[in-house]
mmCIF file of C-alpha atoms in Angstrom:
data_model
loop_
_atom_site.group_PDB
_atom_site.id
_atom_site.type_symbol
_atom_site.label_atom_id
_atom_site.label_comp_id
_atom_site.label_asym_id
_atom_site.label_seq_id
_atom_site.Cartn_x
_atom_site.Cartn_y
_atom_site.Cartn_z
ATOM 1 C CA ARG A 1 9.373 10.867 16.037
ATOM 2 C CA ILE A 2 7.126 8.063 14.854
ATOM 3 C CA LYS A 3 8.033 6.790 11.397
ATOM 4 C CA LEU A 4 5.038 7.083 9.131
ATOM 5 C CA LYS A 5 4.697 6.087 5.517
ATOM 6 C CA LEU A 6 1.731 6.641 3.206
ATOM 7 C CA TYR A 7 -0.192 3.805 1.504
ATOM 8 C CA PHE A 8 2.279 1.031 0.690
ATOM 9 C CA PRO A 9 5.389 3.092 1.389
ATOM 10 C CA ALA A 10 7.763 1.127 3.541
ATOM 11 C CA LEU A 11 11.519 1.185 3.961
ATOM 12 C CA TYR A 12 13.800 -0.812 6.487
ATOM 13 C CA ARG A 13 15.195 -4.298 7.835
ATOM 14 C CA VAL A 14 15.275 -7.460 10.171
ATOM 15 C CA PRO A 15 15.132 -11.317 9.898
ATOM 16 C CA VAL A 16 12.072 -13.302 8.805
ATOM 17 C CA GLU A 17 9.293 -12.913 11.316
ATOM 18 C CA ALA A 18 5.530 -13.310 11.165
ATOM 19 C CA MET A 19 3.614 -10.049 11.446
ATOM 20 C CA GLY A 20 0.123 -9.363 12.643
ATOM 21 C CA GLY A 21 -1.591 -9.243 15.965
ATOM 22 C CA GLY A 22 -4.456 -11.314 17.265
ATOM 23 C CA ASN A 23 -6.870 -9.570 14.918
ATOM 24 C CA SER A 24 -4.978 -10.443 11.733
ATOM 25 C CA LYS A 25 -6.668 -13.188 9.726
ATOM 26 C CA VAL A 26 -3.689 -13.515 7.419
ATOM 27 C CA THR A 27 -0.181 -12.781 8.655
ATOM 28 C CA LEU A 28 2.805 -11.550 6.639
ATOM 29 C CA ASN A 29 6.418 -12.706 6.630
ATOM 30 C CA ALA A 30 9.330 -10.373 5.862
ATOM 31 C CA ASN A 31 12.515 -11.120 3.925
ATOM 32 C CA VAL A 32 11.176 -14.199 2.139
ATOM 33 C CA GLU A 33 12.686 -15.558 -1.075
ATOM 34 C CA SER A 34 10.540 -14.374 -3.980
ATOM 35 C CA SER A 35 8.704 -17.122 -5.839
ATOM 36 C CA THR A 36 8.797 -15.117 -9.074
ATOM 37 C CA GLU A 37 12.207 -13.385 -8.877
ATOM 38 C CA PRO A 38 15.007 -15.794 -7.944
ATOM 39 C CA GLY A 39 17.534 -14.291 -5.536
ATOM 40 C CA GLN A 40 15.249 -11.417 -4.498
ATOM 41 C CA LYS A 41 13.446 -10.880 -1.188
ATOM 42 C CA CYS A 42 9.800 -10.004 -0.716
ATOM 43 C CA ILE A 43 7.062 -9.872 1.890
ATOM 44 C CA THR A 44 4.724 -12.860 1.573
ATOM 45 C CA SER A 45 1.384 -13.560 3.203
ATOM 46 C CA ALA A 46 0.197 -16.842 4.632
ATOM 47 C CA ALA A 47 -2.227 -18.758 2.407
ATOM 48 C CA PHE A 48 -5.717 -17.239 2.463
ATOM 49 C CA ASP A 49 -7.850 -19.568 0.306
ATOM 50 C CA GLU A 50 -10.342 -20.030 3.162
ATOM 51 C CA PHE A 51 -11.090 -16.290 3.197
ATOM 52 C CA ALA A 52 -10.935 -15.217 -0.457
ATOM 53 C CA SER A 53 -9.996 -16.304 -3.939
ATOM 54 C CA PRO A 54 -6.923 -14.686 -5.540
ATOM 55 C CA GLU A 55 -9.230 -12.676 -7.816
ATOM 56 C CA GLU A 56 -11.386 -11.456 -4.916
ATOM 57 C CA PHE A 57 -8.318 -10.287 -3.030
ATOM 58 C CA PHE A 58 -6.916 -8.527 -6.091
ATOM 59 C CA ASP A 59 -10.185 -6.699 -6.789
ATOM 60 C CA ALA A 60 -10.346 -5.608 -3.138
ATOM 61 C CA LEU A 61 -6.749 -4.409 -3.358
ATOM 62 C CA ILE A 62 -7.570 -2.203 -6.367
ATOM 63 C CA ALA A 63 -10.620 -0.817 -4.530
ATOM 64 C CA TRP A 64 -8.421 -0.150 -1.475
ATOM 65 C CA TYR A 65 -6.078 1.999 -3.576
ATOM 66 C CA LYS A 66 -8.988 4.207 -4.619
ATOM 67 C CA ASP A 67 -10.325 4.681 -1.075
ATOM 68 C CA VAL A 68 -7.556 6.961 0.226
ATOM 69 C CA LYS A 69 -7.439 7.430 4.002
ATOM 70 C CA SER A 70 -5.023 9.051 6.444
ATOM 71 C CA PRO A 71 -2.514 6.540 7.867
ATOM 72 C CA ILE A 72 -2.643 8.536 11.116
ATOM 73 C CA ASP A 73 -6.323 8.446 12.020
ATOM 74 C CA GLY A 74 -8.137 6.866 9.087
ATOM 75 C CA SER A 75 -9.797 10.127 8.051
ATOM 76 C CA ALA A 76 -10.491 11.008 4.425
ATOM 77 C CA PRO A 77 -8.523 13.755 2.650
ATOM 78 C CA LYS A 78 -10.183 17.144 2.110
ATOM 79 C CA GLY A 79 -10.161 16.396 -1.593
ATOM 80 C CA LEU A 80 -9.703 13.279 -3.728
ATOM 81 C CA GLN A 81 -9.501 12.940 -7.488
ATOM 82 C CA ILE A 82 -9.036 9.835 -9.591
ATOM 83 C CA ILE A 83 -7.417 10.891 -12.856
ATOM 84 C CA ASN A 84 -5.811 9.366 -15.952
ATOM 85 C CA ALA A 85 -7.984 6.291 -15.610
ATOM 86 C CA VAL A 86 -7.625 3.610 -18.281
ATOM 87 C CA PRO A 87 -10.144 0.799 -17.634
ATOM 88 C CA ASP A 88 -8.499 -2.393 -16.372
ATOM 89 C CA LYS A 89 -5.025 -0.871 -16.780
ATOM 90 C CA GLU A 90 -4.281 2.131 -14.567
ATOM 91 C CA PHE A 91 -5.445 5.190 -12.641
ATOM 92 C CA THR A 92 -3.907 7.894 -10.452
ATOM 93 C CA THR A 93 -5.246 9.099 -7.107
ATOM 94 C CA VAL A 94 -4.569 12.716 -6.141
ATOM 95 C CA ALA A 95 -5.339 13.402 -2.471
ATOM 96 C CA THR A 96 -5.352 16.881 -0.967
ATOM 97 C CA TRP A 97 -4.680 17.137 2.777
ATOM 98 C CA ASP A 98 -4.941 20.194 5.013
ATOM 99 C CA GLY A 99 -1.444 21.657 4.943
ATOM 100 C CA ASP A 100 -1.570 23.206 8.419
ATOM 101 C CA ALA A 101 -2.733 19.945 9.997
ATOM 102 C CA CYS A 102 0.012 18.002 8.199
ATOM 103 C CA ARG A 103 2.689 20.474 9.295
ATOM 104 C CA LYS A 104 1.548 20.123 12.913
ATOM 105 C CA ALA A 105 1.447 16.319 12.620
ATOM 106 C CA SER A 106 4.973 16.316 11.174
ATOM 107 C CA TYR A 107 6.300 17.299 14.617
ATOM 108 C CA ILE A 108 5.170 13.870 15.842
ATOM 109 C CA TYR A 109 5.257 11.742 12.694
ATOM 110 C CA THR A 110 7.750 11.538 9.852
ATOM 111 C CA ILE A 111 5.621 12.685 6.918
ATOM 112 C CA PRO A 112 7.616 13.006 3.686
ATOM 113 C CA ASN A 113 7.925 16.285 1.783
ATOM 114 C CA VAL A 114 5.345 18.386 3.624
ATOM 115 C CA PRO A 115 5.422 21.863 2.012
ATOM 116 C CA LYS A 116 6.157 24.940 4.110
ATOM 117 C CA SER A 117 2.894 26.503 2.972
ATOM 118 C CA GLY A 118 -0.269 25.418 1.206
ATOM 119 C CA ASP A 119 -1.940 22.039 1.163
ATOM 120 C CA TYR A 120 -0.150 18.700 1.171
ATOM 121 C CA ILE A 121 -0.713 16.626 -1.977
ATOM 122 C CA THR A 122 -0.089 12.895 -2.343
ATOM 123 C CA LYS A 123 -0.247 11.125 -5.686
ATOM 124 C CA VAL A 124 -0.311 7.404 -6.379
ATOM 125 C CA ARG A 125 -0.276 6.049 -9.919
ATOM 126 C CA VAL A 126 -1.513 2.452 -9.965
ATOM 127 C CA VAL A 127 -0.752 0.251 -12.974
ATOM 128 C CA TYR A 128 -2.407 -3.145 -12.776
ATOM 129 C CA ASP A 129 -3.085 -6.313 -14.742
ATOM 130 C CA ARG A 130 -5.881 -8.595 -13.609
ATOM 131 C CA ALA A 131 -4.704 -11.432 -15.861
ATOM 132 C CA SER A 132 -1.431 -11.734 -13.917
ATOM 133 C CA LEU A 133 -2.938 -10.324 -10.673
ATOM 134 C CA THR A 134 -0.116 -7.773 -10.481
ATOM 135 C CA ALA A 135 -0.262 -4.127 -9.381
ATOM 136 C CA THR A 136 2.492 -1.517 -9.258
ATOM 137 C CA ASP A 137 2.044 1.798 -7.472
ATOM 138 C CA ILE A 138 4.273 4.841 -7.955
ATOM 139 C CA ASN A 139 4.096 7.199 -4.953
ATOM 140 C CA SER A 140 4.935 10.908 -4.728
ATOM 141 C CA ALA A 141 4.136 13.722 -2.309
ATOM 142 C CA GLY A 142 4.645 17.441 -1.845
ATOM 143 C CA SER A 143 2.867 20.602 -2.890
ATOM 144 C CA ALA A 144 0.466 21.142 -5.776
ATOM 145 C CA GLU A 145 3.361 22.684 -7.728
ATOM 146 C CA GLU A 146 6.178 20.289 -6.838
ATOM 147 C CA GLN A 147 6.015 16.550 -6.217
ATOM 148 C CA THR A 148 8.898 14.359 -5.004
ATOM 149 C CA HIS A 149 9.062 10.672 -5.890
ATOM 150 C CA LEU A 150 8.935 8.491 -2.761
ATOM 151 C CA LEU A 151 8.923 4.900 -3.944
ATOM 152 C CA THR A 152 7.570 2.304 -6.321
ATOM 153 C CA ALA A 153 5.936 -0.842 -4.954
ATOM 154 C CA THR A 154 4.809 -4.046 -6.642
ATOM 155 C CA GLY A 155 2.275 -6.539 -5.350
ATOM 156 C CA ARG A 156 1.372 -9.908 -6.852
ATOM 157 C CA VAL A 157 -1.385 -12.308 -5.900
ATOM 158 C CA LEU A 158 -0.255 -15.904 -6.252
ATOM 159 C CA LYS A 159 -2.382 -19.030 -6.719
ATOM 160 C CA ASN A 160 -2.345 -22.596 -5.348
ATOM 161 C CA PRO A 161 -2.315 -21.591 -2.580
ATOM 162 C CA ALA A 162 -3.599 -18.005 -2.678
ATOM 163 C CA ARG A 163 -0.946 -15.668 -1.279
ATOM 164 C CA PHE A 164 0.100 -12.024 -1.598
ATOM 165 C CA GLU A 165 3.710 -11.137 -2.435
ATOM 166 C CA TRP A 166 5.008 -7.559 -2.198
ATOM 167 C CA PHE A 167 8.175 -5.430 -2.273
ATOM 168 C CA SER A 168 9.094 -1.772 -2.784
ATOM 169 C CA LYS A 169 11.995 0.217 -4.201
ATOM 170 C CA ASP A 170 12.755 3.599 -2.664
ATOM 171 C CA ALA A 171 13.745 6.764 -4.520
ATOM 172 C CA GLU A 172 17.349 5.505 -4.675
ATOM 173 C CA GLY A 173 16.271 2.187 -6.194
ATOM 174 C CA VAL A 174 16.986 0.154 -3.048
ATOM 175 C CA ARG A 175 14.646 -2.810 -2.631
ATOM 176 C CA HIS A 176 12.764 -3.213 0.672
ATOM 177 C CA ALA A 177 10.906 -6.259 1.992
ATOM 178 C CA ASP A 178 11.837 -5.980 5.649
ATOM 179 C CA ASP A 179 10.292 -6.153 9.088
ATOM 180 C CA ALA A 180 9.164 -2.529 9.273
ATOM 181 C CA ALA A 181 7.655 -2.717 5.792
ATOM 182 C CA ALA A 182 5.763 -5.891 6.713
ATOM 183 C CA LYS A 183 4.283 -4.228 9.804
ATOM 184 C CA GLU A 184 2.889 -1.403 7.684
ATOM 185 C CA MET A 185 1.704 -3.779 4.953
ATOM 186 C CA GLN A 186 -0.087 -5.826 7.614
ATOM 187 C CA GLN A 187 -2.428 -2.880 8.191
ATOM 188 C CA CYS A 188 -3.282 -2.842 4.493
ATOM 189 C CA VAL A 189 -3.865 -6.589 4.325
ATOM 190 C CA ASP A 190 -5.992 -6.523 7.491
ATOM 191 C CA ASP A 191 -8.106 -3.736 5.969
ATOM 192 C CA ILE A 192 -8.577 -5.645 2.724
ATOM 193 C CA PHE A 193 -9.809 -8.762 4.516
ATOM 194 C CA THR A 194 -12.130 -6.653 6.679
ATOM 195 C CA ARG A 195 -13.602 -5.160 3.500
ATOM 196 C CA LEU A 196 -13.993 -8.600 1.943
ATOM 197 C CA GLU A 197 -15.721 -9.936 5.045
ATOM 198 C CA LYS A 198 -18.160 -7.001 5.114
ATOM 199 C CA SER A 199 -18.833 -7.384 1.408
ATOM 200 C CA LYS A 200 -19.596 -11.107 1.744
ATOM 201 C CA SER A 201 -21.746 -10.504 4.836
ATOM 202 C CA SER A 202 -23.708 -7.876 2.925
ATOM 203 C CA VAL A 203 -24.294 -10.205 -0.009
ATOM 204 C CA GLY A 204 -25.137 -13.088 2.307
ATOM 205 C CA GLY A 205 -27.640 -10.996 4.215
ATOM 206 C CA ALA A 206 -29.324 -9.615 1.117
#
């Protein structure tokens, strides 16, 4: 079956290697020494000053969290709530997906904690600080009645040059910043730069 994670979720391993296909404006590297945590590994992007400022990227990242889409086909969930919002500090997205469709898809993809009946619910609590350009997301999934913790991920936007640094810790507390994680993160980063480009084109054409 095809391994599939939701949002940032990512978990696995391989040596440093640039990610991204021909359409990626900014590529990612796996298993890089963290610039903020000595001795730890992370996924780090190439410098992107020519495309966006650190603050623009961070704001687009926060907007990306709120615009929940299926990692399979890009479709929206049947229901989406943003709860427990504290301005400039945190919010939680609660996405409701058709349970029958998710159970069928789970024969092809590895979708975590799909319930045997009822809808599939994914929750992501995002805690962020614009001053330090840091965001942490806590991911869970399951039924409306019972959620299982999947992982916690932390992303930081660095300056001079502008770069994005990211890692996750799974439910067992194991840190991941590997090849497979970078491939999935590349989709997120590509989407963020596409959004930024459209936003700037819209403003430029106004």
